[in-house]
Coordinates of C-alpha atoms in Angstrom, one line a residue:
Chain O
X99 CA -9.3 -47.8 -4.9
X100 CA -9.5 -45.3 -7.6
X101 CA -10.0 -41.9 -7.8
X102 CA -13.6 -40.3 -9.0
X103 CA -13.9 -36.4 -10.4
X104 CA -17.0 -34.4 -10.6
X105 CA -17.5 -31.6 -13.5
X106 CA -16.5 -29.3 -10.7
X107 CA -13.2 -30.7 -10.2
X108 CA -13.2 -32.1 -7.1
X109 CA -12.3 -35.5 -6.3
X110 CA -12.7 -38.4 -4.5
X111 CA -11.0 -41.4 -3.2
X112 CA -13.6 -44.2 -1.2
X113 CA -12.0 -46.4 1.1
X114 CA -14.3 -48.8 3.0
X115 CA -17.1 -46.1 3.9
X116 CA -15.0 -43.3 4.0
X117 CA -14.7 -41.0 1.2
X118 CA -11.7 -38.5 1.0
X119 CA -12.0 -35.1 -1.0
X120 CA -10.1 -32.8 -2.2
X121 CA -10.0 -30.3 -6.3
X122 CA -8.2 -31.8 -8.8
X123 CA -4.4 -30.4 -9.9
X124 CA -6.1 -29.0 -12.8
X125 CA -8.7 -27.3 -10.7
X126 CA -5.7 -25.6 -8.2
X127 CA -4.0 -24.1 -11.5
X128 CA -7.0 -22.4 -12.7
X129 CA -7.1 -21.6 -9.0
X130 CA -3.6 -20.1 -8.4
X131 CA -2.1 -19.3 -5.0
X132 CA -4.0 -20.8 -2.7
X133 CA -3.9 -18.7 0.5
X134 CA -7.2 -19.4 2.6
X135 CA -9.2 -22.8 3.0
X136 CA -12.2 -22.9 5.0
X137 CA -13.0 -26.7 6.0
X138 CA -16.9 -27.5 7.5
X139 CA -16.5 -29.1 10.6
X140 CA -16.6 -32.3 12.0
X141 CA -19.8 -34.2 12.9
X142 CA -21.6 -32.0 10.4
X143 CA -23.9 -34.0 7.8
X144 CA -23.3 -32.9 4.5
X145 CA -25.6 -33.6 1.5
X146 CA -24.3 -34.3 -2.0
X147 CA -24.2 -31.0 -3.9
X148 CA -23.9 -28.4 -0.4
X149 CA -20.7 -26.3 0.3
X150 CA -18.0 -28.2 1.8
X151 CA -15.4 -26.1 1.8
X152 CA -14.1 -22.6 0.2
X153 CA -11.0 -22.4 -1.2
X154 CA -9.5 -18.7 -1.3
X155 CA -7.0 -17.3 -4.0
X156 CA -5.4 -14.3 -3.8
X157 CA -7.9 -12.6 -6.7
X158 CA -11.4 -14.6 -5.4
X159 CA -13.3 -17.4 -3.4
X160 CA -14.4 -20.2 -4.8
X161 CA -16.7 -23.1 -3.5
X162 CA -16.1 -26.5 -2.9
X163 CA -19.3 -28.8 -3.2
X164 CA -19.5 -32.1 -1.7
X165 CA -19.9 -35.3 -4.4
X166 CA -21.4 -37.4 -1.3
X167 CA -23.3 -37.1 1.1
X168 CA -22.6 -38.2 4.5
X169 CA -21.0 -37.3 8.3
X170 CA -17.8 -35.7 8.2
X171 CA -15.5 -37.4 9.8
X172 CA -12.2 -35.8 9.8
X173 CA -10.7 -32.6 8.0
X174 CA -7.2 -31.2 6.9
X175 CA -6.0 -29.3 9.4
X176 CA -3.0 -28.9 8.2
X177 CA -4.5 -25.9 5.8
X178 CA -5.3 -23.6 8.2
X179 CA -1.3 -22.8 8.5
X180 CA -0.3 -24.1 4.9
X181 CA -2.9 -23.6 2.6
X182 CA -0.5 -23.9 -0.5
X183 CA -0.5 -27.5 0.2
X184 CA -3.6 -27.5 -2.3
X185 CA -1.4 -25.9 -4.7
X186 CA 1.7 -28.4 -4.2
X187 CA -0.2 -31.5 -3.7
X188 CA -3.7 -31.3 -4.8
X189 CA -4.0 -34.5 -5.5
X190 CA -2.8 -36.4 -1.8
X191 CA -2.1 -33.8 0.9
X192 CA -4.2 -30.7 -0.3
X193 CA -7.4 -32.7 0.7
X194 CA -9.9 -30.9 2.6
X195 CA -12.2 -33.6 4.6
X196 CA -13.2 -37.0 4.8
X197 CA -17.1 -38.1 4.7
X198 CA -18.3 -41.1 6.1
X199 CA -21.0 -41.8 3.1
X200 CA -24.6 -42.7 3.8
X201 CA -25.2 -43.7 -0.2
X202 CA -21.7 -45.0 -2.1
X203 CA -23.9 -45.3 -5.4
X204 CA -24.1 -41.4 -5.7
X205 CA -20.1 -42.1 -7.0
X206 CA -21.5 -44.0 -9.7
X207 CA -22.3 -41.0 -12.0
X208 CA -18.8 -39.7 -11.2
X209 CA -16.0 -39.6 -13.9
X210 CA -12.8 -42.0 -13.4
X211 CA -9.3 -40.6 -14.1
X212 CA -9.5 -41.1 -17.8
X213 CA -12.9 -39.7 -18.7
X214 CA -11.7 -36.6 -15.9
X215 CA -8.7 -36.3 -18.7
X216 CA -10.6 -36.2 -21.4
X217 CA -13.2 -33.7 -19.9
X218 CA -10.5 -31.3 -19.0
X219 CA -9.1 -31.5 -22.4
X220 CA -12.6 -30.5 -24.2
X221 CA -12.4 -27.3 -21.6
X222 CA -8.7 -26.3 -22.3
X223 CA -9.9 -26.1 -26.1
Chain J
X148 CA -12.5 -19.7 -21.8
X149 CA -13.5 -18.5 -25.5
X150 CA -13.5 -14.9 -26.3
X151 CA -16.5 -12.9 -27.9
X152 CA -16.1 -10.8 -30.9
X153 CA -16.8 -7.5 -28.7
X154 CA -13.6 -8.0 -26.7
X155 CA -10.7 -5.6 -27.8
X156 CA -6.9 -6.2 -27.6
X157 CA -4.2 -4.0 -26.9
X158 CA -1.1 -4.1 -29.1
X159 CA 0.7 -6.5 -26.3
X160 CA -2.1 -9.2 -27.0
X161 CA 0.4 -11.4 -28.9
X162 CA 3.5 -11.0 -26.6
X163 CA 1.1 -11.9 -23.5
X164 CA -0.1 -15.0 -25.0
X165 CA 3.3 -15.9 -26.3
X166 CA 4.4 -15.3 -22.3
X167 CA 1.4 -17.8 -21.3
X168 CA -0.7 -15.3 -19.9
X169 CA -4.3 -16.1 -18.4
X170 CA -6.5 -14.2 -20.6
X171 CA -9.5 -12.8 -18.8
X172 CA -12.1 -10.0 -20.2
X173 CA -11.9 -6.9 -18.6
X174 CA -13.4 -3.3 -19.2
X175 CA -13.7 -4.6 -22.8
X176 CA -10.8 -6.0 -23.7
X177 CA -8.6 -9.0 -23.2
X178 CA -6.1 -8.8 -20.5
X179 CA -3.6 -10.7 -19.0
X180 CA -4.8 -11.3 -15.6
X181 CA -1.8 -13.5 -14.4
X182 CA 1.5 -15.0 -16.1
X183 CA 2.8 -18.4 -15.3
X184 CA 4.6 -17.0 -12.3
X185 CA 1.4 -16.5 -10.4
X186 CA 0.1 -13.8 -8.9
X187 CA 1.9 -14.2 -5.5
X188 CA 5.1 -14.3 -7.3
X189 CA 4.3 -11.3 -9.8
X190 CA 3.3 -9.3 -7.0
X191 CA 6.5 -10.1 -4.2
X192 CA 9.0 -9.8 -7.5
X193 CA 7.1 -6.1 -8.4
X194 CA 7.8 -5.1 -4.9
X195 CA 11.5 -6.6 -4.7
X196 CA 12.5 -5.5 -8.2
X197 CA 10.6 -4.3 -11.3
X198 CA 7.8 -5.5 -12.9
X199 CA 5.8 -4.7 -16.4
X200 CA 2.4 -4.4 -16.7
X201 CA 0.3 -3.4 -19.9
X202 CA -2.2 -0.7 -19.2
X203 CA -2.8 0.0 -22.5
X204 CA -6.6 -0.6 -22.4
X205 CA -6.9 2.8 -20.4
X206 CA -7.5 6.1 -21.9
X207 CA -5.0 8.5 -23.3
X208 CA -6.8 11.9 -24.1
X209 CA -5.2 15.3 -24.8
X210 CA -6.9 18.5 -24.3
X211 CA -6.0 21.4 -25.9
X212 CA -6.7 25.0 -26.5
X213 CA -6.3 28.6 -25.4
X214 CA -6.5 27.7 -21.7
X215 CA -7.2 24.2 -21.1
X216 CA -6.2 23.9 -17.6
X217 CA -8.6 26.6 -16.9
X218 CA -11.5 25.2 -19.4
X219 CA -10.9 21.7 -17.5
X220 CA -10.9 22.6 -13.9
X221 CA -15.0 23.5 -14.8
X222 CA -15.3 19.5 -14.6
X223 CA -12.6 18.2 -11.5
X224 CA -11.9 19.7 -8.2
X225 CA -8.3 19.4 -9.2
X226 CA -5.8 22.4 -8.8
X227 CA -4.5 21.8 -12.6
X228 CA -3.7 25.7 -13.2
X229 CA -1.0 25.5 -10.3
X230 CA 0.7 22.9 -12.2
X231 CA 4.0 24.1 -14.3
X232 CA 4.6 21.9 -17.3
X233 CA 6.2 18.5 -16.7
X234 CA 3.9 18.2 -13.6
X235 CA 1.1 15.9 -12.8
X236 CA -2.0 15.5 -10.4
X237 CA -4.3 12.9 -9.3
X238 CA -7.7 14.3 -9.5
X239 CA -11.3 12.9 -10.5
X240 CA -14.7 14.2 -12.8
X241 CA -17.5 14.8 -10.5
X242 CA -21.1 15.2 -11.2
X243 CA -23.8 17.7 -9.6
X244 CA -23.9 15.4 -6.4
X245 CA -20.4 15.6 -5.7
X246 CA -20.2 12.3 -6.4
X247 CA -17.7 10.9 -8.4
X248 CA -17.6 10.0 -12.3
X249 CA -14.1 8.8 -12.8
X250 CA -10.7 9.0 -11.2
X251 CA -7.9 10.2 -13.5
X252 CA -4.2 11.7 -14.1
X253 CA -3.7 15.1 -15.6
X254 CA 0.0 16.3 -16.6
X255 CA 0.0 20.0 -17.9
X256 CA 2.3 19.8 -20.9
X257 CA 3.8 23.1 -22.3
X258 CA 0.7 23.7 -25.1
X259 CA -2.2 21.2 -23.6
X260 CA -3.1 19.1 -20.7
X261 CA -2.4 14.5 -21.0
X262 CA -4.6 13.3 -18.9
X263 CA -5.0 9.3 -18.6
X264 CA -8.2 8.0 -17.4
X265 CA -9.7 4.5 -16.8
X266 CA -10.3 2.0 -19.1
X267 CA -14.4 1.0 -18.2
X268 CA -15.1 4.7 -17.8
X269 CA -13.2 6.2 -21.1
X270 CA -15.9 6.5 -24.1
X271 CA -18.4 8.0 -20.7
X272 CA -15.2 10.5 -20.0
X273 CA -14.3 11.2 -23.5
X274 CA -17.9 12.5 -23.8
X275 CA -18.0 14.7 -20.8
X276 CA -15.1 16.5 -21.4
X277 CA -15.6 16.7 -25.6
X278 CA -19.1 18.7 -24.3
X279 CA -18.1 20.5 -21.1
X280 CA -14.7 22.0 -23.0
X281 CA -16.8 22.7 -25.9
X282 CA -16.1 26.1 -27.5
X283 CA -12.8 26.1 -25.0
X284 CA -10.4 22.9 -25.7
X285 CA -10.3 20.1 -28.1
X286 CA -10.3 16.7 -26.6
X287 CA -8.5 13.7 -28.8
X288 CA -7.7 10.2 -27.8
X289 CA -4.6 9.0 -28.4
X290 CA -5.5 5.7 -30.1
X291 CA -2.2 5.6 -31.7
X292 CA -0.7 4.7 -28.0
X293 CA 0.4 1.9 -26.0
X294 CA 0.4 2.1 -22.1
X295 CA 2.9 0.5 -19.8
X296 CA 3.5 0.7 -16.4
X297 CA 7.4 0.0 -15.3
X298 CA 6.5 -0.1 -11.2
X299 CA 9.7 -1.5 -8.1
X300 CA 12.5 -0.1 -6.5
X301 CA 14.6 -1.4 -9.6
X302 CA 12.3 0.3 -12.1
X303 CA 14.2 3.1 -12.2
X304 CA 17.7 1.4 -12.9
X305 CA 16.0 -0.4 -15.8
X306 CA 14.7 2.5 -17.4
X307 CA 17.5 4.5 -16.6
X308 CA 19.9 2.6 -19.3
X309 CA 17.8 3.4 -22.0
X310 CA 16.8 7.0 -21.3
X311 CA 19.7 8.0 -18.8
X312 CA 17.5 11.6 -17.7
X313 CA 14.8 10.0 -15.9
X314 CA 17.1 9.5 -12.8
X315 CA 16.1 13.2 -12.4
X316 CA 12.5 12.7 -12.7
X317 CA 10.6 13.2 -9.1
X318 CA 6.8 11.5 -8.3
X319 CA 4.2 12.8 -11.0
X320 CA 6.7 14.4 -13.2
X321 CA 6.1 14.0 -16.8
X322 CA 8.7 14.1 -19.5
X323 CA 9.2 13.3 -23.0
X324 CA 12.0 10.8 -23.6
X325 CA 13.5 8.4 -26.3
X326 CA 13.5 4.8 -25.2
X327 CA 15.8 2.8 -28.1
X328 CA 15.2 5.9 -30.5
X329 CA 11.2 5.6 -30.1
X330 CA 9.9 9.2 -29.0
X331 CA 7.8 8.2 -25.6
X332 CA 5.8 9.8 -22.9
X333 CA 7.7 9.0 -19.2
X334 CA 5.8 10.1 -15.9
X335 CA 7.1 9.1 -12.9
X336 CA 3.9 7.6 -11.6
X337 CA 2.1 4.6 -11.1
X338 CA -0.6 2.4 -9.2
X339 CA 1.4 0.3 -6.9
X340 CA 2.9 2.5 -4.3
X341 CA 6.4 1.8 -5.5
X342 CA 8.7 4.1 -7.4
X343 CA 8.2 3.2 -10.9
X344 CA 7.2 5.2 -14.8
X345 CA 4.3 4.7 -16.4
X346 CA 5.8 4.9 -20.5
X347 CA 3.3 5.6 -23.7
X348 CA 4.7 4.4 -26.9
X349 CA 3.6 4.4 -30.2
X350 CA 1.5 1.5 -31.0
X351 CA 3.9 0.0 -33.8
X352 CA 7.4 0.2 -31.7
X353 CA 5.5 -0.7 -28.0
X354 CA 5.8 -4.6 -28.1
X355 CA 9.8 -4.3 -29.4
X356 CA 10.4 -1.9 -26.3
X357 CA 8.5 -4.2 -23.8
X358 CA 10.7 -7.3 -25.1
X359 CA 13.5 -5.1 -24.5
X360 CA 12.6 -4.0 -20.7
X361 CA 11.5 -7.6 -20.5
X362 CA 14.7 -8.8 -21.0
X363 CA 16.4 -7.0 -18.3
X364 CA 17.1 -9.3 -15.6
X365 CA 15.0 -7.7 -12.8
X366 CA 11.8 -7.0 -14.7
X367 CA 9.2 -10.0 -14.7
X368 CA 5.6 -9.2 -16.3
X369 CA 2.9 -8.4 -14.5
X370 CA -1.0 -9.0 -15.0
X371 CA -3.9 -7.6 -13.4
X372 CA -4.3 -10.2 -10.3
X373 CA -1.0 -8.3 -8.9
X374 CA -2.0 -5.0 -10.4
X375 CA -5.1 -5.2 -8.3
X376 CA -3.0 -6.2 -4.5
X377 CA -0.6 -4.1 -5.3
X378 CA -2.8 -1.1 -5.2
X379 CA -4.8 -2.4 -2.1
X380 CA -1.4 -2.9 -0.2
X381 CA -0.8 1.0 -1.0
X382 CA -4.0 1.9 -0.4
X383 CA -5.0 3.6 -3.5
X384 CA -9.0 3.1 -4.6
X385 CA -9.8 1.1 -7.8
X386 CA -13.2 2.9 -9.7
X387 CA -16.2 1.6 -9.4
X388 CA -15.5 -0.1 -6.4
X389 CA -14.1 2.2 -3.8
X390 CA -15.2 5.2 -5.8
X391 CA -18.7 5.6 -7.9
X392 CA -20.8 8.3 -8.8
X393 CA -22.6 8.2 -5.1
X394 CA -19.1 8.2 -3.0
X395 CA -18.0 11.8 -2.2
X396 CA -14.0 12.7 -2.7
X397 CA -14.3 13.7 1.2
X398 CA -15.7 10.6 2.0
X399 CA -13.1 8.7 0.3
X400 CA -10.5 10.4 2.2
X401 CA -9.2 12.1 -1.3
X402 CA -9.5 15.6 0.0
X403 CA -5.8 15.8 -0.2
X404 CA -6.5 16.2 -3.7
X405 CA -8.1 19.3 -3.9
X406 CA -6.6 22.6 -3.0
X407 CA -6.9 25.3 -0.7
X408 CA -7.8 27.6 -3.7
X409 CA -10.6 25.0 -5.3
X410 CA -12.2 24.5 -2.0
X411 CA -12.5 27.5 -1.6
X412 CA -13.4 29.1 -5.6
X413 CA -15.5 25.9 -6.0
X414 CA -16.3 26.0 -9.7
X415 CA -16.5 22.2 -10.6
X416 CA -19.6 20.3 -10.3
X417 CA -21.3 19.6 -7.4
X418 CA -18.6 22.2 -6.0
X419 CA -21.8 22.9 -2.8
X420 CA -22.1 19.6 -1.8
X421 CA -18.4 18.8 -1.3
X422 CA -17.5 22.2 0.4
X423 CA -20.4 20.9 3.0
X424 CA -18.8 17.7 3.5
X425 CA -15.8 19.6 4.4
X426 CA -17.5 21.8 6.8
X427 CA -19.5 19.2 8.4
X428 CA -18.0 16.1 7.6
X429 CA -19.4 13.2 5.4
X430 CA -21.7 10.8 7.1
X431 CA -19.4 7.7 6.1
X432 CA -15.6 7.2 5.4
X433 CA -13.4 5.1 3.4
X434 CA -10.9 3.3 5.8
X435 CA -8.5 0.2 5.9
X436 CA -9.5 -2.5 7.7
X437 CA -7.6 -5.5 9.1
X438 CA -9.5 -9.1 9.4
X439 CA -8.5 -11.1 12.4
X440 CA -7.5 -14.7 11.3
X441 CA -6.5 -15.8 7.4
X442 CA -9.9 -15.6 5.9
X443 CA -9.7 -12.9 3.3
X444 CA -13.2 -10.3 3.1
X445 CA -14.4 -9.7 -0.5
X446 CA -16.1 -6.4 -2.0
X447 CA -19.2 -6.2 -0.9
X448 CA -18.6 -8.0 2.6
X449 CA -21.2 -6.7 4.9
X450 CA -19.8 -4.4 8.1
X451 CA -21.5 -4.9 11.4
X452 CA -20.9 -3.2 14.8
X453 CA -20.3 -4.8 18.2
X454 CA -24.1 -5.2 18.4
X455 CA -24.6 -7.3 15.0
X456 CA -26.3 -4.4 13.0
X457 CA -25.1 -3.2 9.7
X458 CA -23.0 -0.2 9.1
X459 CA -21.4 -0.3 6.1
X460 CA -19.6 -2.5 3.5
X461 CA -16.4 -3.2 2.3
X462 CA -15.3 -2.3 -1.1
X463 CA -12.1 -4.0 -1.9
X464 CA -10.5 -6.8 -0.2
X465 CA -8.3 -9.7 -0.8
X466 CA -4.8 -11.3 0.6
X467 CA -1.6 -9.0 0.8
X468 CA 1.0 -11.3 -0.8
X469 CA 3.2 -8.8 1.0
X470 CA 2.1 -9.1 4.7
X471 CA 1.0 -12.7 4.6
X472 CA -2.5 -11.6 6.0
X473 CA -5.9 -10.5 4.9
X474 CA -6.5 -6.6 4.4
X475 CA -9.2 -4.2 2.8
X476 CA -11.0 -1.3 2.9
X477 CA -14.1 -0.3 2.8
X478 CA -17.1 2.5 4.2
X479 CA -18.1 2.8 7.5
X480 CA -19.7 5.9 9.5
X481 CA -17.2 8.7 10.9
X482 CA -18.2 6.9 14.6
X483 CA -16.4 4.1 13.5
X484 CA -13.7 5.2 11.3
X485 CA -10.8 6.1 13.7
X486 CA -7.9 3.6 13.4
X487 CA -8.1 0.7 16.0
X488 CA -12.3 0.4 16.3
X489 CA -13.6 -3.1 16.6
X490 CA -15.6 -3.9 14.0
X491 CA -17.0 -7.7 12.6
X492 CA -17.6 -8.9 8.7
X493 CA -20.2 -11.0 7.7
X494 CA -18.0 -13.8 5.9
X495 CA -20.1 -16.7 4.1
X496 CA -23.0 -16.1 7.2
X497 CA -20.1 -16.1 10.0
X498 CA -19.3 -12.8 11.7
X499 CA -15.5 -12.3 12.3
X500 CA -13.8 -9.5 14.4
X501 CA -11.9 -7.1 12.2
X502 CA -10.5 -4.1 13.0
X503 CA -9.9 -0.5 11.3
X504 CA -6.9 0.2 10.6
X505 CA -3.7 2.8 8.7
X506 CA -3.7 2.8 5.4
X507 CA -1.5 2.1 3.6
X508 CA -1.2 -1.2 4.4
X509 CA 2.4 -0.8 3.1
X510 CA 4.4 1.7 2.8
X511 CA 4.5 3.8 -0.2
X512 CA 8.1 4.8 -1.7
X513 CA 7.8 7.1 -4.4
X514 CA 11.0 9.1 -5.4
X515 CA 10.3 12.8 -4.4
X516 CA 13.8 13.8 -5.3

C-alpha cells in the first residue's frame, strides 16, 4: 500500500476497503500550530470533495475535504486532547478518519509520493 | 506565494527573509507573519522574555504648530492638552457619527505632537488631519523611520544596556534616546499587554540595531500571528475589526479614554452622539467571551441567545497560546454583556455554549513606576 495526495494536500493510504486520511507534512507546516481538529463522525457517509474535517491553527481554520467517498468508519480521537499530533506526525498519527470507500477508482486521479514531490516543489517556487 | 508589485516593504524586509520568515501581504506591504519558531513559540517566548516585532508599516506623523494639541483635539475625543511633554495617550479619530475612523497614539513632545497610527488606515488619517489642522498645524510623515516594538518582562533589561535611562521610563512615556550612538524615539508602550518600548530609528541604522537586540539572548523575533494573540490575550481591539467607523468608543468599552473635561467640552466630531451613549448607554457592547470546549470562534462568528436567535457577532477570536483555551471578543447587547451570561456561537452550522467573560484574558503588566 502506498500513499495517494490530492492538490489539497491531503492524503490517503487504502488498505482492503478502508481508506485512511490525513494532510500531508508539507500541508501541517504551511499550517503551523495545530491546536483544534474537528473530526465528522462515525457512520456519517461522506462524498468525495465534502468537508471532512477542520483543522484549526492558532491564526485561522482551514478545511479538510474528503478524496473518497464512503461511510466513515473510525476517527482519531486522539486529537481532541493532542491536536499537535498533526504537527509531529502528519504523516501516521496525525490522521483524522478512516472511510470505508464505495468507489476505490476515484484514487486513480490522485498523485503518488513522487508526483506529490514534485507538485509541492512547483508551489514552493 | 508570489508577491505583486503594489506590495511595499519596510527596511527589515531583508533581515526577515534572511530569518525565514513567512511572508504574508498585509495593509500593503510584506510582513513577516511568523518565523520558524511558530507562532505558539513566538508568542509564549514574548510573554516569558522579550520579543521583536517590526511595525514599521504603521504610520509615523508629526504635527506641529502654534498649538497643536489644541488644533488636534478638534478631530479625537482624547485629553491631549493635559498631557506634559514625554507623555502619551491612547485615543482615536472619530467621524460625525461618533463612530470611529482610526485608533492611534499621540505623545505631546516639547514643540509638536508624534502620534503613530495604523498601517491600513494611514494615507485616510494623513488626509484628515493635513485638512482638519489646516491653517493651525502642519502634519508630516516620518518616512525616514523604522518601527519596532521591543514587548516582555525582559524587554526592559535588553534595552536597558544600550540606553541605561529607560529603566526610568513609566507606561506611555516617551523619550528621546541613543541606542549604539543612533538618535531614536523610545516610548514605553506597546500592543501586547506586557511591559515593553516601542523604538523609531532612522531607516539606514534600523536593521544594524535590530541585529543587535536580536542578538541578545532573551529576545526572539516576532511576526504578526503572535502580534495578533498577544493583543487578544490583553484585550486591546485591533481596527477594523473590533473598531470601525459604525462602532462607538462607548460601545467598545474605550470610554476610559476620554476625559472628564472632553465629555463634558465635547468639541470633536460626533462629540453629541457619544455624550448620549454615555448618558443612556449604547445599545451594544464589546466584551470577552470564553468558548466552552477547544474549538476556537473566528471574527465574524455569529452570537445567539439561549433561545437560538441572533444577537450579535464576534469580532476577534482565535487560541490563547497562553491559556491553552479558545478566547475572543466580540458585540453583544448591554442585556447580555455582564461577565458570566450564557451565550452560544454559531461554529461551522453547530451552536456551542460560550460564555461572557473579564477581559483581559491575561493580565496586563505595564511598568507604572
Amino acid at each position: 500500500m502506498s500513499y495517494k495526495f490530492t492538490e489539497d494536500h491531503e492524503w490517503v493510504l487504502l488498505e482492503g476497503d478502508v481508506a485512511t486520511i490525513g494532510i500531508s507534512d508539507y500541508a501541517q507546516g504551511q499550517l503551523g500550530d495545530v491546536v483544534y481538529v474537528e473530526v465528522p463522525t462515525v457512520g456519517d457517509e461522506i462524498t468525495k470533495g465534502d468537508e471532512l474535517a477542520v483543522v484549526e491553527s492558532v491564526k485561522a481554520a482551514s478545511e479538510v475535504y474528503s478524496p473518497v467517498s464512503g461511510e466513515i468508519v473510525d476517527v482519531n480521537a486522539e486529537l481532541e486532547g493532542a491536536p499537535t499530533v498533526v504537527n509531529e506526525d502528519a504523516m501516521k498519527g496525525g490522521w483524522f478518519a478512516k472511510v470505508r470507500v464505495t468507489n476505490s477508482a476515484e484514487l486513480n486521479d490522485l498523485m503518488d509520493e513522487a508526483a506529490y514531490k514534485t507538485f509541492i516543489e512547483g508551489l514552493d517556487e | 506565494m508570489s508577491e505583486t508589485s503594489s506590495t511595499k516593504k519596510t527596511v527589515l524586509y531583508n533581515l526577515h527573509v534572511e530569518l525565514g520568515a513567512k511572508m504574508v501581504p498585509f495593509a500593503g506591504y510584506d510582513m513577516p507573519v511568523q518565523y520558524p519558531a511558530g507562532i505558539l513559540n513566538e508568542h509564549l517566548h514574548t510573554r516569558e522574555a522579550a520579543g521583536l516585532f517590526d511595525v514599521s508599516h504603521m504610520g509615523q506623523v508629526v504635527i506641529s504648530g502654534e498649538n497643536p494639541a489644541r488644533a488636534i483635539e478638534a478631530l479625537i475625543p482624547g485629553d491631549i492638552q493635559a498631557l506634559s511633554a514625554g507623555e502619551m495617550r491612547y485615543s482615536f479619530l472619530t467621524n460625525d457619527q461618533g463612530g470611529i475612523l482610526d485608533d492611534l497614539i499621540v505623545t505631546r513632545r516639547e514643540n509638536d505632537l508624534f502620534v503613530v497610527v495604523n498601517a491600513a488606515c494611514k494615507e485616510q488619517d494623513i488626509a484628515l488631519l493635513t485638512g482638519g489642522l489646516a491653517g493651525k498645524a502642519e502634519v508630516t510623515e516620518l518616512t525616514d523611520r523604522a518601527l519596532v516594538a521591543l514587548q516582555g518582562p525582559k524587554a526592559v533589561d535588553v534595552l536597558a544596556r544600550y540606553a541605561p535611562e529607560v529603566v526610568a521610563m513609566s507606561f506611555m512615556n516617551y523619550r528621546e534616546v541613543e541606542i549604539d550612538g543612533v538618535p531614536c524615539f523610545v516610548t514605553r508602550s506597546g500592543y501586547t499587554g506586557e511591559d515593553g518600548f516601542e523604538i523609531s530609528i532612522p531607516n539606514d541604522q534600523a536593521e544594524e540595531i535590530c541585529r543587535k537586540l536580536l542578538d541578545e539572548t532573551e529576545v526572539m523575533p516576532i511576526g504578526l500571528g503572535a502580534r495578533d494573540s498577544l493583543r487578544l490575550e490583553a484585550g486591546l481591539c485591533l481596527y477594523g475589526h473590533d473598531l470601525n467607523e459604525v462602532t462607538t468608543p462607548i460601545s467598545a468599552g474605550l470610554i476610559w479614554a476620554i476625559s472628564k473635561r472632553r465629555r463634558i467640552e465635547g468639541g470633536f466630531p460626533g462629540a453629541d452622539i457619544i455624550q448620549a451613549d454615555i448618558a443612556n448607554n449604547p445599545a451594544m457592547k464589546r466584551v470577552g467571551i470564553l468558548p466552552e470546549g477547544r474549538a476556537p470562534a473566528r471574527e465574524h462568528t455569529v452570537i445567539t441567545n439561549e433561545a437560538g436567535e441572533t444577537i450579535g457577532e464576534i469580532t476577534s477570536g482565535g487560541f490563547s497560546p497562553s491559556l491553552g483555551i479558545p478566547i475572543a471578543m466580540g458585540y453583544v447587547p448591554l442585556d447580555f454583556s455582564a461577565v458570566g451570561t450564557k451565550i452560544n456561537l454559531l461554529v461551522r452550522g453547530k451552536s456551542r455554549p460560550a460564555v461572557v467573560a473579564k477581559m483581559p484574558f491575561v493580565e496586563q503588566r505595564y511598568y507604572r513606576g
